[in-house]
PDB file of C-alpha atoms and ligand atoms in Angstrom:
ATOM      1  CA  MET A  26      10.024  13.073   8.356  1.00 68.00           C
ATOM      2  CA  ASN A  27       9.322  13.722   4.931  1.00 92.00           C
ATOM      3  CA  ASN A  28       8.086  11.003   3.635  1.00 98.00           C
ATOM      4  CA  LEU A  29       4.837  10.206   1.373  1.00 98.00           C
ATOM      5  CA  ILE A  30       3.311   6.557   2.578  1.00 98.00           C
ATOM      6  CA  LEU A  31       0.574   5.155   0.052  1.00 98.00           C
ATOM      7  CA  ILE A  32      -2.042   2.733   2.005  1.00 98.00           C
ATOM      8  CA  GLY A  33      -5.170   1.332   0.248  1.00 98.00           C
ATOM      9  CA  MET A  34      -6.919  -1.938  -0.999  1.00 98.00           C
ATOM     10  CA  MET A  35      -4.956  -4.493  -3.655  1.00 97.00           C
ATOM     11  CA  GLY A  36      -5.827  -2.536  -6.687  1.00 96.00           C
ATOM     12  CA  SER A  37      -6.287   0.877  -5.477  1.00 97.00           C
ATOM     13  CA  GLY A  38      -2.946   2.201  -7.601  1.00 97.00           C
ATOM     14  CA  LYS A  39      -0.552   2.690  -5.042  1.00 98.00           C
ATOM     15  CA  SER A  40       2.365   1.292  -7.262  1.00 97.00           C
ATOM     16  CA  THR A  41       1.469   3.816 -10.433  1.00 97.00           C
ATOM     17  CA  ILE A  42       0.754   6.555  -8.643  1.00 98.00           C
ATOM     18  CA  GLY A  43       3.459   6.830  -6.098  1.00 98.00           C
ATOM     19  CA  ARG A  44       5.720   6.190  -8.657  1.00 98.00           C
ATOM     20  CA  ALA A  45       4.136   8.884 -10.390  1.00 98.00           C
ATOM     21  CA  ILE A  46       4.316  11.267  -7.453  1.00 97.00           C
ATOM     22  CA  ALA A  47       8.340  10.515  -6.759  1.00 97.00           C
ATOM     23  CA  ASP A  48       9.245  11.443 -10.200  1.00 97.00           C
ATOM     24  CA  LYS A  49       7.636  14.876  -9.645  1.00 96.00           C
ATOM     25  CA  LEU A  50       8.956  15.729  -6.021  1.00 94.00           C
ATOM     26  CA  GLY A  51      12.493  14.038  -7.455  1.00 96.00           C
ATOM     27  CA  TRP A  52      12.375  11.657  -4.334  1.00 97.00           C
ATOM     28  CA  LYS A  53      13.141   8.350  -4.703  1.00 98.00           C
ATOM     29  CA  HIS A  54      10.082   5.290  -4.983  1.00 98.00           C
ATOM     30  CA  LEU A  55       9.986   2.427  -2.948  1.00 98.00           C
ATOM     31  CA  ASP A  56       7.519  -0.717  -2.742  1.00 98.00           C
ATOM     32  CA  THR A  57       7.081  -2.915  -0.294  1.00 98.00           C
ATOM     33  CA  ASP A  58       6.210  -5.850  -1.731  1.00 97.00           C
ATOM     34  CA  LYS A  59       8.625  -5.447  -4.218  1.00 97.00           C
ATOM     35  CA  MET A  60      11.399  -4.991  -1.719  1.00 98.00           C
ATOM     36  CA  ILE A  61      10.409  -7.850   0.547  1.00 98.00           C
ATOM     37  CA  GLU A  62      10.480  -9.709  -3.431  1.00 98.00           C
ATOM     38  CA  ASP A  63      13.768  -8.741  -4.492  1.00 98.00           C
ATOM     39  CA  MET A  64      14.767  -9.166  -0.326  1.00 98.00           C
ATOM     40  CA  GLN A  65      13.599 -13.184  -0.154  1.00 98.00           C
ATOM     41  CA  GLY A  66      14.132 -13.755  -4.169  1.00 98.00           C
ATOM     42  CA  MET A  67      10.980 -14.789  -4.345  1.00 97.00           C
ATOM     43  CA  THR A  68       7.523 -13.548  -5.567  1.00 96.00           C
ATOM     44  CA  ILE A  69       4.856 -12.889  -3.541  1.00 96.00           C
ATOM     45  CA  ARG A  70       2.637 -15.516  -4.080  1.00 95.00           C
ATOM     46  CA  GLU A  71       5.833 -17.947  -3.711  1.00 96.00           C
ATOM     47  CA  ILE A  72       6.254 -16.893  -0.462  1.00 97.00           C
ATOM     48  CA  PHE A  73       2.113 -17.084   0.426  1.00 96.00           C
ATOM     49  CA  ASP A  74       2.240 -20.721  -0.822  1.00 96.00           C
ATOM     50  CA  ARG A  75       5.452 -21.668   0.655  1.00 97.00           C
ATOM     51  CA  TYR A  76       5.391 -20.119   4.567  1.00 98.00           C
ATOM     52  CA  GLY A  77       1.599 -18.553   4.381  1.00 97.00           C
ATOM     53  CA  GLU A  78       0.661 -14.924   5.396  1.00 96.00           C
ATOM     54  CA  SER A  79       1.406 -14.617   9.139  1.00 97.00           C
ATOM     55  CA  HIS A  80       5.426 -15.040   7.336  1.00 98.00           C
ATOM     56  CA  PHE A  81       5.015 -12.786   5.078  1.00 98.00           C
ATOM     57  CA  ARG A  82       3.014 -10.350   7.762  1.00 98.00           C
ATOM     58  CA  SER A  83       6.129 -10.835   9.697  1.00 98.00           C
ATOM     59  CA  LEU A  84       8.751 -10.175   6.901  1.00 98.00           C
ATOM     60  CA  GLU A  85       6.815  -6.901   6.080  1.00 98.00           C
ATOM     61  CA  ALA A  86       6.878  -5.638   9.812  1.00 98.00           C
ATOM     62  CA  LYS A  87      10.468  -6.160   9.660  1.00 98.00           C
ATOM     63  CA  LEU A  88      10.951  -4.198   6.554  1.00 98.00           C
ATOM     64  CA  VAL A  89       8.711  -1.533   7.823  1.00 98.00           C
ATOM     65  CA  GLU A  90      11.469  -1.020  11.160  1.00 98.00           C
ATOM     66  CA  GLN A  91      14.359  -1.146   8.339  1.00 98.00           C
ATOM     67  CA  LEU A  92      12.790   1.682   6.277  1.00 98.00           C
ATOM     68  CA  LYS A  93      12.484   3.759   9.779  1.00 96.00           C
ATOM     69  CA  THR A  94      15.276   6.095   8.782  1.00 95.00           C
ATOM     70  CA  VAL A  95      14.219   6.826   4.946  1.00 97.00           C
ATOM     71  CA  GLU A  96      13.616  10.297   4.288  1.00 97.00           C
ATOM     72  CA  SER A  97      12.439  12.028   0.890  1.00 97.00           C
ATOM     73  CA  ALA A  98      10.760   8.465  -0.579  1.00 98.00           C
ATOM     74  CA  VAL A  99       7.217   7.650  -2.216  1.00 98.00           C
ATOM     75  CA  ILE A 100       6.702   4.369  -0.765  1.00 98.00           C
ATOM     76  CA  SER A 101       4.214   2.515  -2.046  1.00 98.00           C
ATOM     77  CA  THR A 102       2.612  -0.304   0.804  1.00 98.00           C
ATOM     78  CA  GLY A 103       1.375  -3.719   0.466  1.00 98.00           C
ATOM     79  CA  GLY A 104      -2.757  -3.372   0.711  1.00 98.00           C
ATOM     80  CA  GLY A 105      -2.269  -5.265   4.862  1.00 98.00           C
ATOM     81  CA  ILE A 106       0.513  -3.671   5.917  1.00 98.00           C
ATOM     82  CA  ILE A 107      -1.893  -1.740   8.418  1.00 98.00           C
ATOM     83  CA  LEU A 108      -3.203  -5.190   9.442  1.00 98.00           C
ATOM     84  CA  ASN A 109      -0.465  -4.850  12.496  1.00 98.00           C
ATOM     85  CA  HIS A 110      -0.531  -1.333  14.429  1.00 97.00           C
ATOM     86  CA  LEU A 111       2.714  -1.308  15.192  1.00 98.00           C
ATOM     87  CA  ASN A 112       3.108  -0.616  11.647  1.00 98.00           C
ATOM     88  CA  THR A 113       0.745   2.276  11.028  1.00 98.00           C
ATOM     89  CA  MET A 114       2.663   3.656  13.965  1.00 98.00           C
ATOM     90  CA  VAL A 115       6.389   3.549  12.235  1.00 98.00           C
ATOM     91  CA  LEU A 116       4.877   4.993   9.017  1.00 98.00           C
ATOM     92  CA  ARG A 117       3.099   7.704  10.922  1.00 97.00           C
ATOM     93  CA  GLU A 118       6.173   8.826  12.334  1.00 97.00           C
ATOM     94  CA  MET A 119       7.843   8.672   8.927  1.00 97.00           C
ATOM     95  CA  GLY A 120       5.520  11.190   6.831  1.00 97.00           C
ATOM     96  CA  LEU A 121       2.454  11.954   5.730  1.00 97.00           C
ATOM     97  CA  ILE A 122      -0.107   8.564   5.043  1.00 98.00           C
ATOM     98  CA  VAL A 123      -2.486   9.061   2.268  1.00 98.00           C
ATOM     99  CA  TYR A 124      -4.982   6.491   1.629  1.00 98.00           C
ATOM    100  CA  LEU A 125      -6.105   5.876  -1.795  1.00 98.00           C
ATOM    101  CA  LYS A 126      -9.593   4.781  -1.337  1.00 98.00           C
ATOM    102  CA  ALA A 127     -11.358   3.077  -3.951  1.00 98.00           C
ATOM    103  CA  ASN A 128     -14.582   0.867  -3.730  1.00 97.00           C
ATOM    104  CA  PRO A 129     -14.819  -2.508  -3.999  1.00 96.00           C
ATOM    105  CA  GLU A 130     -16.249  -2.230  -7.807  1.00 96.00           C
ATOM    106  CA  THR A 131     -13.091  -0.054  -8.779  1.00 96.00           C
ATOM    107  CA  LEU A 132     -11.193  -1.993  -7.122  1.00 96.00           C
ATOM    108  CA  ILE A 133     -12.350  -5.254  -9.026  1.00 93.00           C
ATOM    109  CA  ALA A 134     -11.866  -3.285 -12.600  1.00 93.00           C
ATOM    110  CA  ASN A 135      -8.148  -2.566 -11.552  1.00 93.00           C
ATOM    111  CA  LEU A 136      -7.846  -5.994 -10.620  1.00 93.00           C
ATOM    112  CA  GLU A 137      -8.857  -7.600 -13.777  1.00 88.00           C
ATOM    113  CA  GLY A 138      -6.423 -10.023 -14.877  1.00 74.00           C
ATOM    114  CA  ASN A 139      -3.782  -9.165 -12.397  1.00 79.00           C
ATOM    115  CA  THR A 140      -4.613 -11.098  -9.574  1.00 77.00           C
ATOM    116  CA  ASN A 141      -2.005 -13.575  -9.777  1.00 80.00           C
ATOM    117  CA  SER A 142       0.323 -11.596  -7.382  1.00 81.00           C
ATOM    118  CA  ARG A 143      -2.634 -11.549  -5.140  1.00 92.00           C
ATOM    119  CA  PRO A 144      -3.186 -14.954  -3.473  1.00 93.00           C
ATOM    120  CA  LEU A 145      -4.759 -13.913  -0.702  1.00 92.00           C
ATOM    121  CA  LEU A 146      -7.901 -13.202  -3.177  1.00 92.00           C
ATOM    122  CA  ASP A 147      -7.817 -17.086  -3.944  1.00 90.00           C
ATOM    123  CA  HIS A 148      -9.958 -17.211  -1.153  1.00 89.00           C
ATOM    124  CA  GLN A 149     -11.537 -14.058   0.108  1.00 91.00           C
ATOM    125  CA  ASP A 150     -14.063 -11.901  -1.378  1.00 93.00           C
ATOM    126  CA  ILE A 151     -12.719  -8.154  -1.861  1.00 95.00           C
ATOM    127  CA  ASP A 152     -15.760  -7.324  -1.050  1.00 96.00           C
ATOM    128  CA  VAL A 153     -15.452  -8.872   2.409  1.00 97.00           C
ATOM    129  CA  ILE A 154     -11.339  -7.329   3.158  1.00 97.00           C
ATOM    130  CA  PHE A 155     -12.563  -3.916   2.252  1.00 98.00           C
ATOM    131  CA  ARG A 156     -15.207  -4.051   4.730  1.00 97.00           C
ATOM    132  CA  VAL A 157     -12.734  -5.119   7.513  1.00 97.00           C
ATOM    133  CA  ARG A 158      -9.757  -2.695   6.115  1.00 98.00           C
ATOM    134  CA  ASN A 159     -11.929   0.630   5.230  1.00 98.00           C
ATOM    135  CA  PRO A 160     -12.242   1.226   8.644  1.00 98.00           C
ATOM    136  CA  LEU A 161      -8.097   0.856   9.611  1.00 98.00           C
ATOM    137  CA  TYR A 162      -6.933   2.518   6.455  1.00 98.00           C
ATOM    138  CA  LEU A 163      -9.436   6.023   7.303  1.00 98.00           C
ATOM    139  CA  ASN A 164      -7.789   5.662  10.712  1.00 97.00           C
ATOM    140  CA  SER A 165      -4.616   5.496   9.880  1.00 97.00           C
ATOM    141  CA  ALA A 166      -4.680   8.269   7.485  1.00 98.00           C
ATOM    142  CA  GLU A 167      -3.780  11.694   7.448  1.00 97.00           C
ATOM    143  CA  LEU A 168      -5.138  12.349   3.841  1.00 98.00           C
ATOM    144  CA  VAL A 169      -7.823  10.218   2.493  1.00 98.00           C
ATOM    145  CA  VAL A 170      -8.292  10.029  -1.803  1.00 98.00           C
ATOM    146  CA  ASP A 171     -11.532   9.402  -2.924  1.00 98.00           C
ATOM    147  CA  THR A 172     -10.081   7.779  -5.870  1.00 98.00           C
ATOM    148  CA  ASP A 173     -13.369   6.214  -8.195  1.00 97.00           C
ATOM    149  CA  SER A 174     -14.527   9.070 -10.193  1.00 95.00           C
ATOM    150  CA  LEU A 175     -10.336  10.461 -10.433  1.00 97.00           C
ATOM    151  CA  ASN A 176      -8.392   9.422 -13.205  1.00 97.00           C
ATOM    152  CA  ASN A 177      -3.965   9.203 -12.805  1.00 96.00           C
ATOM    153  CA  GLN A 178      -3.726  12.771 -12.906  1.00 97.00           C
ATOM    154  CA  GLU A 179      -6.222  14.169 -11.068  1.00 98.00           C
ATOM    155  CA  ILE A 180      -4.675  12.043  -8.307  1.00 98.00           C
ATOM    156  CA  ILE A 181      -1.254  13.505  -8.176  1.00 97.00           C
ATOM    157  CA  ASP A 182      -3.027  16.787  -8.222  1.00 97.00           C
ATOM    158  CA  VAL A 183      -5.197  16.180  -4.900  1.00 97.00           C
ATOM    159  CA  ILE A 184      -2.095  14.766  -3.650  1.00 97.00           C
ATOM    160  CA  SER A 185       0.229  17.314  -5.084  1.00 95.00           C
ATOM    161  CA  HIS A 186      -1.628  20.300  -3.360  1.00 95.00           C
ATOM    162  CA  HIS A 187      -2.162  18.951   0.182  1.00 95.00           C
ATOM    163  CA  LEU A 188       1.958  18.552   0.157  1.00 91.00           C
ATOM    164  CA  GLU A 189       1.852  22.564  -0.846  1.00 88.00           C
ATOM    165  CA  GLY A 190      -0.633  23.897   0.832  1.00 80.00           C
TER     166      GLY A 190
HETATM  167  C1  S3P B  14      -2.033  -8.045   0.450  1.00 55.99           C
HETATM  168  C2  S3P B  14      -1.737  -6.799  -0.953  1.00 55.99           C
HETATM  169  C3  S3P B  14      -0.443  -7.045  -1.832  1.00 55.99           C
HETATM  170  C4  S3P B  14       0.512  -7.668  -1.313  1.00 55.99           C
HETATM  171  C5  S3P B  14       0.025  -9.169  -0.656  1.00 55.99           C
HETATM  172  C6  S3P B  14      -0.868  -8.845   0.870  1.00 55.99           C
HETATM  173  C7  S3P B  14      -3.035  -7.019   0.948  1.00 55.99           C
HETATM  174  O1  S3P B  14      -0.056  -5.944  -1.759  1.00 55.99           O
HETATM  175  O2  S3P B  14       1.044  -7.078  -0.624  1.00 55.99           O
HETATM  176  O3  S3P B  14      -0.693 -10.025  -1.350  1.00 55.99           O
HETATM  177  O4  S3P B  14      -3.320  -8.263   2.218  1.00 55.99           O
HETATM  178  O5  S3P B  14      -3.698  -6.822   0.658  1.00 55.99           O
HETATM  179  P1  S3P B  14      -0.870  -4.970  -3.077  1.00 55.99           P
HETATM  180  O6  S3P B  14      -1.592  -4.035  -2.495  1.00 55.99           O
HETATM  181  O7  S3P B  14       0.171  -4.083  -3.665  1.00 55.99           O
HETATM  182  O8  S3P B  14      -1.695  -5.467  -4.106  1.00 55.99           O
END
């Protein structure tokens, strides 16, 4: 199916880049975190605080199931979506998975002052999360974009070229 799915760590730019590419392609933009918040009528932080991470993960998995039939969408995913192998399998069937790869230093800089919606960072170190997840992102993605030295426009260009080629 013809979708573009952005994966990567918190602060890697999945939402911003996703919105911009969707505009460029004339596709719809979906953001899994935002969809979960809208469906639950709660913020991600409230869901984590009230019901815990595992509940959030099951909401995330249910949403991925519901997205199966989506067409012509750019989907910005929550950073932990690849922790569930079933999610990755479904997303692969849906389209091209792109990993926006950024080193922890870049992620920390990008997240500056914007960790309120990232409850995992209350107790976990971004370096540790990166070390655990980087192999999963690499295994899941068809295209890996090293974003550390690229600006948003350059990232969009790399992805657009890949789609055209
Ligand atoms: C998470 C990333 C967040 C959000 C939740 C958990 C993660 O999304 O889904 O806080 O496990 O990395 P972003 O990647 O959009 O910050």
